[in-house]
mmCIF file of C-alpha atoms and ligand atoms in Angstrom:
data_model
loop_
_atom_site.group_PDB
_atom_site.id
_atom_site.type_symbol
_atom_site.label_atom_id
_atom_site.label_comp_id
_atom_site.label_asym_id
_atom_site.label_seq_id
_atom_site.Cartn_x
_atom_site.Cartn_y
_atom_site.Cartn_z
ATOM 1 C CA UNK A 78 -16.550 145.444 79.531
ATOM 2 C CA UNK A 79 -16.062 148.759 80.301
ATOM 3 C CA UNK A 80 -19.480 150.318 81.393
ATOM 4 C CA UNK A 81 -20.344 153.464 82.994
ATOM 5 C CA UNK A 82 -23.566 155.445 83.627
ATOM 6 C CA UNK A 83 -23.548 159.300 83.241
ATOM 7 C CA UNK A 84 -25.477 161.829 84.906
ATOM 8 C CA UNK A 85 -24.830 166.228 83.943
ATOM 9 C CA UNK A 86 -24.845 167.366 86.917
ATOM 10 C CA UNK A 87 -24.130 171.167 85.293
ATOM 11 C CA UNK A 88 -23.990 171.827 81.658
ATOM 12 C CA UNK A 89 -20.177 171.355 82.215
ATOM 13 C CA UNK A 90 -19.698 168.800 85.333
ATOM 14 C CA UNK A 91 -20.893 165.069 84.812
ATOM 15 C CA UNK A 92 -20.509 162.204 87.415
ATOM 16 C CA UNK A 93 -20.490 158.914 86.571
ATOM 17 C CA UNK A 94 -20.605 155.160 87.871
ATOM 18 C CA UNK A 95 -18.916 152.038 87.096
ATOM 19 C CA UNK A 96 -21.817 149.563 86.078
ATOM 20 C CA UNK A 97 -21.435 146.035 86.696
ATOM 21 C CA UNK A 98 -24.960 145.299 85.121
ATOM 22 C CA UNK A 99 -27.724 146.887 83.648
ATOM 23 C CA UNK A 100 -30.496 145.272 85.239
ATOM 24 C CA UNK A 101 -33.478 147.066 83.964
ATOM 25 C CA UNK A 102 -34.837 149.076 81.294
ATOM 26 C CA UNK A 103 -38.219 150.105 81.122
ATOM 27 C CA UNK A 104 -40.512 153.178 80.179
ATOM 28 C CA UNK A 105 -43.756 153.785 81.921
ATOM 29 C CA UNK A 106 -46.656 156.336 81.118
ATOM 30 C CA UNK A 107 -44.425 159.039 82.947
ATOM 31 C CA UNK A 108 -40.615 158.609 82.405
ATOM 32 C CA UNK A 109 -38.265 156.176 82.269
ATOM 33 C CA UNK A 110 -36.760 153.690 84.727
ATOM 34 C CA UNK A 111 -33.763 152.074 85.035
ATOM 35 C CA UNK A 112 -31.780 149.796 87.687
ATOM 36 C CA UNK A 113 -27.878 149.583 87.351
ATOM 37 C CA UNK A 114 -26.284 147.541 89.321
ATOM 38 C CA UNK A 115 -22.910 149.282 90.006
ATOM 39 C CA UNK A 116 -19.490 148.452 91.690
ATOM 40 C CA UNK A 117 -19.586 151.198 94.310
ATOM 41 C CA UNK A 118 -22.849 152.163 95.572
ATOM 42 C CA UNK A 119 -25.058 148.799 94.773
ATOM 43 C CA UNK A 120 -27.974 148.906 93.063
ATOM 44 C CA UNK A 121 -28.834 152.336 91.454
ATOM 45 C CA UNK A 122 -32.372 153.278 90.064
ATOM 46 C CA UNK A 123 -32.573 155.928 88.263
ATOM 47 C CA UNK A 124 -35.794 157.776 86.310
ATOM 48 C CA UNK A 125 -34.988 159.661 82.996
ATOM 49 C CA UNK A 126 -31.522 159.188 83.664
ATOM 50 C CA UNK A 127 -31.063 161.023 86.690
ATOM 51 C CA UNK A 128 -30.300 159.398 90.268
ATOM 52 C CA UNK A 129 -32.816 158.620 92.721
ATOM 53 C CA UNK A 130 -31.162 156.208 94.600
ATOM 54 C CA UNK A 131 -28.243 154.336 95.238
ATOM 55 C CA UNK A 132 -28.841 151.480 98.222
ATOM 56 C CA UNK A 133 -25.081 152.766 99.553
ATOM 57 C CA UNK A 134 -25.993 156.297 100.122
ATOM 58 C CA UNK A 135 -30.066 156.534 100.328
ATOM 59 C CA UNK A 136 -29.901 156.155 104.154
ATOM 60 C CA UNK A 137 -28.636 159.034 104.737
ATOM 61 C CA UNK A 138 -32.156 161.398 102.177
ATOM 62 C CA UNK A 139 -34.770 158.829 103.795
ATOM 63 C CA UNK A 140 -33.335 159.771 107.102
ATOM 64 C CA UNK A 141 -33.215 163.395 106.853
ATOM 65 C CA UNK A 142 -36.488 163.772 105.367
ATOM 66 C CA UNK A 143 -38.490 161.858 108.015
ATOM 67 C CA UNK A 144 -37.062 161.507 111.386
ATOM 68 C CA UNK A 145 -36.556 165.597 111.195
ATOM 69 C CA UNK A 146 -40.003 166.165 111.033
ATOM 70 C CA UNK A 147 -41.034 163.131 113.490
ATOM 71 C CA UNK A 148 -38.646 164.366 116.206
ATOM 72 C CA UNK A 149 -40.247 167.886 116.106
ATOM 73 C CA UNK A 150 -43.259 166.680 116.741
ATOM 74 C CA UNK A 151 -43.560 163.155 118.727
ATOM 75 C CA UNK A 152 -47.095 163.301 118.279
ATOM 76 C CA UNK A 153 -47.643 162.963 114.481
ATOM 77 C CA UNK A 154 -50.134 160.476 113.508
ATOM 78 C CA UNK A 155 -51.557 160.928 109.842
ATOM 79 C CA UNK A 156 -48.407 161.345 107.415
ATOM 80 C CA UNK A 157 -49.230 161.953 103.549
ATOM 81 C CA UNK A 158 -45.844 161.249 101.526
ATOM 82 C CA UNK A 159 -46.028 162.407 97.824
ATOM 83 C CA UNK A 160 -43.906 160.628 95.344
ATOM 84 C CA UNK A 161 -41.551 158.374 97.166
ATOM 85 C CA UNK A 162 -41.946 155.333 94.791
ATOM 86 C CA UNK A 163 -38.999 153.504 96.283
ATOM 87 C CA UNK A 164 -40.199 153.509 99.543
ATOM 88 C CA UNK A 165 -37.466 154.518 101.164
ATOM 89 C CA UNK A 166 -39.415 157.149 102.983
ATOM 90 C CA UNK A 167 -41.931 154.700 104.490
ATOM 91 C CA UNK A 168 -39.443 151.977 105.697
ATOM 92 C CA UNK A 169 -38.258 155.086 107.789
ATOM 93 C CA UNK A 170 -41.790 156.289 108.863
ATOM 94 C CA UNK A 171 -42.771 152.779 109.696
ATOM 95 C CA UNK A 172 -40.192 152.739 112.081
ATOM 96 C CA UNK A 173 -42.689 154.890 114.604
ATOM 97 C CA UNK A 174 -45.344 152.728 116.396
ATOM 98 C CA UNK A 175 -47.264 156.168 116.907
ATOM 99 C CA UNK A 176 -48.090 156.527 113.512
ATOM 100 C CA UNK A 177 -51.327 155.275 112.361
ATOM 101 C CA UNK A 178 -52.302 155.948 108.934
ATOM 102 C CA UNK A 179 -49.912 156.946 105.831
ATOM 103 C CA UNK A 180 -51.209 157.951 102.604
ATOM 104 C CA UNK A 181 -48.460 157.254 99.901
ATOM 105 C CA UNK A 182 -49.457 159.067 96.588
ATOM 106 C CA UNK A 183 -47.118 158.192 93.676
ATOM 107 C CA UNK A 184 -47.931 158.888 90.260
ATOM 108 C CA UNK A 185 -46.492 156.008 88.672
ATOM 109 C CA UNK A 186 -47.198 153.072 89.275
ATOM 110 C CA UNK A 187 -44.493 151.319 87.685
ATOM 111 C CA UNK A 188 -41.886 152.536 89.515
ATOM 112 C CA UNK A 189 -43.225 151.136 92.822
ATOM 113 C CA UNK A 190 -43.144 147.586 90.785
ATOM 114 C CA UNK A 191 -39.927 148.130 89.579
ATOM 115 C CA UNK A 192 -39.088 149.183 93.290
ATOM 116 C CA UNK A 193 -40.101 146.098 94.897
ATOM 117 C CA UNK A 194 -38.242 143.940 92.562
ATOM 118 C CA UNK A 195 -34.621 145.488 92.392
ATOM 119 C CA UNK A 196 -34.742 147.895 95.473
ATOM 120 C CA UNK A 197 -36.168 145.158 98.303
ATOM 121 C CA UNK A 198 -34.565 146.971 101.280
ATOM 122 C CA UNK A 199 -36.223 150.724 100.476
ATOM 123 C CA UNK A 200 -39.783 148.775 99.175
ATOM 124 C CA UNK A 201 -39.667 146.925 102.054
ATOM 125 C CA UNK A 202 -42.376 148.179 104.150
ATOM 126 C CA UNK A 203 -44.442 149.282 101.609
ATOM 127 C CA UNK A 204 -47.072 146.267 102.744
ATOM 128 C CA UNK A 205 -47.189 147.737 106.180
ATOM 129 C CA UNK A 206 -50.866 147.982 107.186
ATOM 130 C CA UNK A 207 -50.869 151.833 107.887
ATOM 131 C CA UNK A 208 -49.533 152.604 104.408
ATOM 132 C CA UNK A 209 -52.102 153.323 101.662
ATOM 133 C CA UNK A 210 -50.979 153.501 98.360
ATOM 134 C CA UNK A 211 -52.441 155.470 95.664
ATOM 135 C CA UNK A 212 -51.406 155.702 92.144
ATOM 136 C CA UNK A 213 -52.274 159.368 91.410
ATOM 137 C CA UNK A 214 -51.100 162.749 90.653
ATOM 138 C CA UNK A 215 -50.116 164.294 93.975
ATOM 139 C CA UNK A 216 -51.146 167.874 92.870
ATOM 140 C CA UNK A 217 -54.349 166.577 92.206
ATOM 141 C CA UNK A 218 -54.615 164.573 95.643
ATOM 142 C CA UNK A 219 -54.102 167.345 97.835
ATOM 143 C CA UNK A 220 -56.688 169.591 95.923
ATOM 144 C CA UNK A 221 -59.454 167.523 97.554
ATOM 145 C CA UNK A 222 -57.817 167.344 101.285
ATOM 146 C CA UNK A 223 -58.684 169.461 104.219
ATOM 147 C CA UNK A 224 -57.495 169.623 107.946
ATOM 148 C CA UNK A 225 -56.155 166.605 108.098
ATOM 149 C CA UNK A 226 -52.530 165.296 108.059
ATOM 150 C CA UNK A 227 -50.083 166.488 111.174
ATOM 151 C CA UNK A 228 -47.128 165.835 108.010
ATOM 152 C CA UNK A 229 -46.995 165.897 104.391
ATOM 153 C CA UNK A 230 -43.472 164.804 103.359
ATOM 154 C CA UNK A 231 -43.125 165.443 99.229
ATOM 155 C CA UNK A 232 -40.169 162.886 98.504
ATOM 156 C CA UNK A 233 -40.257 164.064 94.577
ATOM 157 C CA UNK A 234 -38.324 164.055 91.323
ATOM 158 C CA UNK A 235 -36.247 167.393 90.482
ATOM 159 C CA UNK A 236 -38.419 170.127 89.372
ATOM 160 C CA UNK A 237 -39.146 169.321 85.802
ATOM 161 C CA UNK A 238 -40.990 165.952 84.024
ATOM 162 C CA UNK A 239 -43.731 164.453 85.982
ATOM 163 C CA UNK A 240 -42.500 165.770 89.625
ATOM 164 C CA UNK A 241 -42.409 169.699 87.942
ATOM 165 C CA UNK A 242 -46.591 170.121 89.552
ATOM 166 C CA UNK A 243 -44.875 169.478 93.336
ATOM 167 C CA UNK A 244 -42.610 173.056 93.076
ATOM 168 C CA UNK A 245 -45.413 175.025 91.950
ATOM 169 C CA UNK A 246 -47.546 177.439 94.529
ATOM 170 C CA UNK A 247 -50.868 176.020 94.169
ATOM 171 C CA UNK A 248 -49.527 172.800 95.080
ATOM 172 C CA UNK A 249 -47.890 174.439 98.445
ATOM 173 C CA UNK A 250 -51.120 176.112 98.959
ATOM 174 C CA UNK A 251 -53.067 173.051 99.366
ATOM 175 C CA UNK A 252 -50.630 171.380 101.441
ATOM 176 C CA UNK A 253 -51.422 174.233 104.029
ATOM 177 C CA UNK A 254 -54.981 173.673 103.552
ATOM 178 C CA UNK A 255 -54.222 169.828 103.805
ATOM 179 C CA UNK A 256 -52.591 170.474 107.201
ATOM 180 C CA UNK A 257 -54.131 170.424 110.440
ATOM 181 C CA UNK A 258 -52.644 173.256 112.576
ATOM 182 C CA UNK A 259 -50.355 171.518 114.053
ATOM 183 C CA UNK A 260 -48.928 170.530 110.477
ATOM 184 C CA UNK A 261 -45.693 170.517 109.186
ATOM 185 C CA UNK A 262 -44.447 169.985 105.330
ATOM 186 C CA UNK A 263 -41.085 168.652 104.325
ATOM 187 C CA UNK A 264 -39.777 169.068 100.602
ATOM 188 C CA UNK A 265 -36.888 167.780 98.555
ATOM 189 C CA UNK A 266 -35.323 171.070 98.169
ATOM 190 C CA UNK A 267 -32.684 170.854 95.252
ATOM 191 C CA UNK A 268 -29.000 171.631 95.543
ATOM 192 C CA UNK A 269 -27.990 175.212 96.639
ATOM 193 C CA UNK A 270 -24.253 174.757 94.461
ATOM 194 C CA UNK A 271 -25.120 174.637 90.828
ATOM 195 C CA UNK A 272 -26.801 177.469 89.116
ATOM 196 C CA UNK A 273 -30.075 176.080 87.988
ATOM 197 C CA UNK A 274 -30.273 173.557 90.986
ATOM 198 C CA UNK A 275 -30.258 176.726 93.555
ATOM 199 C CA UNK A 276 -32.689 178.554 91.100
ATOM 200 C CA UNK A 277 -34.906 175.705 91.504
ATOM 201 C CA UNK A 278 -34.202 176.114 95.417
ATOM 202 C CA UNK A 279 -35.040 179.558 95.331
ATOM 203 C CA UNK A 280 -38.375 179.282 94.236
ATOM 204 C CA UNK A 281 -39.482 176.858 95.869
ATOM 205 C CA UNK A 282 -38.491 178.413 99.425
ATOM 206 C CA UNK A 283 -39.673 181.797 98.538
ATOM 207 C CA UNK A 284 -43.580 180.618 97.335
ATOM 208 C CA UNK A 285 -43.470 178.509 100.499
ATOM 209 C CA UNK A 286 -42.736 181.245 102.914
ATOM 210 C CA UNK A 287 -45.742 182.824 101.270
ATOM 211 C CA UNK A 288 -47.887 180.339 103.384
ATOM 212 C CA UNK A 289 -46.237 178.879 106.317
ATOM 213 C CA UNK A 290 -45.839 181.114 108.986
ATOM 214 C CA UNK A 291 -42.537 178.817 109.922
ATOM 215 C CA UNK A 292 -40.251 178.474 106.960
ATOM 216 C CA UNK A 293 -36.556 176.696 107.516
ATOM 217 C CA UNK A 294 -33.868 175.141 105.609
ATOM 218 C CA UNK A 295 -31.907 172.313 106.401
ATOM 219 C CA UNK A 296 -29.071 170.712 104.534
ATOM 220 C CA UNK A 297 -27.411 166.956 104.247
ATOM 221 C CA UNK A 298 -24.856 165.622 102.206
ATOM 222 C CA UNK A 299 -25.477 162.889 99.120
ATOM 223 C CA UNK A 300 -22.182 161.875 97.107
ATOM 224 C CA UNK A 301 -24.597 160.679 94.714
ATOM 225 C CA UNK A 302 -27.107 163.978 93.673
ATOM 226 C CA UNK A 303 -25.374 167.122 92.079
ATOM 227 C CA UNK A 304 -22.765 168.555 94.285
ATOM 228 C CA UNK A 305 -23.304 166.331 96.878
ATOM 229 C CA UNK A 306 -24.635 169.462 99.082
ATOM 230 C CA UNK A 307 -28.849 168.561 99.296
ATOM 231 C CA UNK A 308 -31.220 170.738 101.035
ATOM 232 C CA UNK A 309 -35.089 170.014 102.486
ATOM 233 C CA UNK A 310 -37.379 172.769 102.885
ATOM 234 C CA UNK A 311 -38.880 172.173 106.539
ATOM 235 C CA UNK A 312 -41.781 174.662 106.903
ATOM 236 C CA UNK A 313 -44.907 173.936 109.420
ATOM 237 C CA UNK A 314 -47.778 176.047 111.062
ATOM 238 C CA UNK A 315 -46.665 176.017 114.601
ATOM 239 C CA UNK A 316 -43.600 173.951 115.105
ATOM 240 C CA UNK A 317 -39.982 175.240 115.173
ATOM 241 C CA UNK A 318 -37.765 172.449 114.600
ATOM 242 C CA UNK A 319 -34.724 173.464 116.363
ATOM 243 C CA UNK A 320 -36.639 175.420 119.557
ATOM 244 C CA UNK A 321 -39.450 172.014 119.882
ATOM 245 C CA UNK A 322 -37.166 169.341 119.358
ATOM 246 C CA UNK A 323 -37.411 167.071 122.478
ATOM 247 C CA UNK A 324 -34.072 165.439 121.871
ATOM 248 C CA UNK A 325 -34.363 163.278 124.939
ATOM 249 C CA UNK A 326 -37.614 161.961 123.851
ATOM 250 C CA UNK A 327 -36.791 161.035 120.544
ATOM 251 C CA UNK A 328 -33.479 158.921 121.754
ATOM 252 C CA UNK A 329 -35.883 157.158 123.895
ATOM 253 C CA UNK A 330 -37.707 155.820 121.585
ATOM 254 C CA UNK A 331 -34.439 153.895 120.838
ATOM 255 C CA UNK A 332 -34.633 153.986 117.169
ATOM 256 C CA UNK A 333 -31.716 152.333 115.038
ATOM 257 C CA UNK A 334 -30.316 155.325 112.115
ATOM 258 C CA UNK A 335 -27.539 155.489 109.931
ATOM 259 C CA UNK A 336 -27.010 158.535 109.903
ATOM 260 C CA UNK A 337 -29.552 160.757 111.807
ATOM 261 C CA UNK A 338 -28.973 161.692 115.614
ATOM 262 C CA UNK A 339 -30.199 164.243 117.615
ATOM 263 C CA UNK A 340 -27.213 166.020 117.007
ATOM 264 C CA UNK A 341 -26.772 166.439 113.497
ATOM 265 C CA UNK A 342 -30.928 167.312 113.506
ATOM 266 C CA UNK A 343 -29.876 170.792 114.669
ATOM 267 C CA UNK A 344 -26.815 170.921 113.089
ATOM 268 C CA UNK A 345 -28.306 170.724 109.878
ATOM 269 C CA UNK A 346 -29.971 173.956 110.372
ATOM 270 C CA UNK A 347 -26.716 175.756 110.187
ATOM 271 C CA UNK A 348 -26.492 176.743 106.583
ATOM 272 C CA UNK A 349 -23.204 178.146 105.132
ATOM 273 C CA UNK A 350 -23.514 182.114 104.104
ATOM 274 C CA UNK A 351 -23.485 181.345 100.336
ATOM 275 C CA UNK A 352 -26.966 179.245 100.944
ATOM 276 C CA UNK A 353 -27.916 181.811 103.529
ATOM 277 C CA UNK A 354 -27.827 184.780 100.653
ATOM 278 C CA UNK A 355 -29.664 182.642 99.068
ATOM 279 C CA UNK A 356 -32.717 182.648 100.579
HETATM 280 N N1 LIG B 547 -35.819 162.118 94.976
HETATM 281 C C1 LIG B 547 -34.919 163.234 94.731
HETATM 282 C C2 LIG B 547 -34.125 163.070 93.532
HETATM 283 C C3 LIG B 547 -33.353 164.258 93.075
HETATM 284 C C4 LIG B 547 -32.105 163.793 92.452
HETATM 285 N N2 LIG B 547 -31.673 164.664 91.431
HETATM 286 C C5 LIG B 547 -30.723 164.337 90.549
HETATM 287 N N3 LIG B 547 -30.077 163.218 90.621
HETATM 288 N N4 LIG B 547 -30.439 165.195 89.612
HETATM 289 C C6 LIG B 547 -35.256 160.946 95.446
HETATM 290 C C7 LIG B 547 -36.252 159.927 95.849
HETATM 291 C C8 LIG B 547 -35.800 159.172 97.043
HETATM 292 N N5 LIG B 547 -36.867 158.556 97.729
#
């Protein structure tokens, strides 16, 4: 059998995937879920048809979003991660005996399930004492917070369907509110490349400058999403992550990544001019 899944990745570019299996169909409340299993990049979930992750190349997003912010500041102890259902992010997090209490808000709950069945190595510290899950709206979380987290990390969907509330600027506004003043905020930022992609980009950086006296964008690469050129928004009240990043100190703490080093952390703050104009 000749099977392949298709993603548009422009109204004119697709990318596609040999599939071995389909392993799972499903539709929740929100959207829905699928699991491929495919010959080059493993198992592959994917929500509304579009990527997520792929267990051959999500080392290198759940790296990128996390250990940037938690090698800025060695002191982060409250984390609030917004979407994330995989739990990619956490297995990362959970890597850091200083952290003591994460707050993992993920609208649906179905895709956590799904998660821990077909994705075991990203789910796989989702049981970790520290971690609370809650099956909520993440808009509507952060409404009620004050003063509290040192990092909220928003590991969402593109900016339409259920994740479209996490790009808007009330939502950035109560993350700032949500922060202590110490607090940073790292968002899935889009692709710069592809027209609508870098519009979504766009937005998003320019209503968070509007609160965060720190604003910064950093870029990885992902054969799987659009492009393959990501970007995270890094933005914070006090920190600089280039300028406070005690490199020493983090390769101390003897941490094994795939693909993050100390290195590549500033590195990745060196945007090409085309993202630059961008901004
Ligand atoms: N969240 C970002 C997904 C964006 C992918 N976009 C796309 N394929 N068009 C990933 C969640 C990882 N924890």
């Amino acid at each position: 059998m000749n099977l392949w899944f298709v993603e548009n990745h422009s109204p004119n570019v697709q990318f596609s995937m040999r599939v071995i299996e389909h392993l799972y169909t499903g539709k929740s409340e929100f959207q829905k879920i699928d699991v491929f299993q495919t010959a080059e990049f493993g198992r592959v979930l994917t929500l509304d048809g579009y990527v997520m992750v792929t267990e051959k190349d999500e080392f290198i997003y759940h790296d990128m979003i996390t250990h940037v912010p938690m090698a800025t500041n060695p002191g982060i102890k409250k984390v609030l991660v917004i979407g994330a259902g995989d739990g990619g992010t956490i297995r990362e997090l959970t890597k850091y005996d200083s952290i003591e209490h994460i707050d993992m808000v993920e609208i649906d709950e179905m895709v956590v399930d799904v998660c821990r069945e077909f994705l075991p190595q990203t789910a796989s510290k989702l049981d970790d004492p520290r971690v609370h899950l809650h099956f909520e709206d993440g808009l509507k979380f952060v409404r009620s917070r004050n003063d509290e987290y040192d990092l909220i990390i928003v590991d969402s969907t593109d900016p339409f369907g259920p994740g479209e509330g996490l790009f808007t600027r009330e939502f950035y506004g109560n993350c700032y509110k949500a922060l202590n003043d110490e607090g940073i905020l790292v968002n899935q930022h889009e692709s710069p490349f592809y027209e609508e992609d870098a519009l979504g980009m766009q937005r998003a950086h320019k209503r968070i400058i509007g609160f965060f006296p720190v604003c910064e964008v950093y870029q990885l690469h992902i054969p799987t999403y659009p492009s393959g050129h990501w970007l995270f928004g890094f933005a914070s009240k006090k920190y600089d992550p280039i300028k406070d990043l005690d490199a020493d100190a983090w390769n101390q703490l003897g941490l094994q990544t795939k693909y993050y080093n100390t290195d590549i952390h500033v590195g990745s703050f060196a945007l090409p001019n085309y993202v630059k104009e961008q901004l």
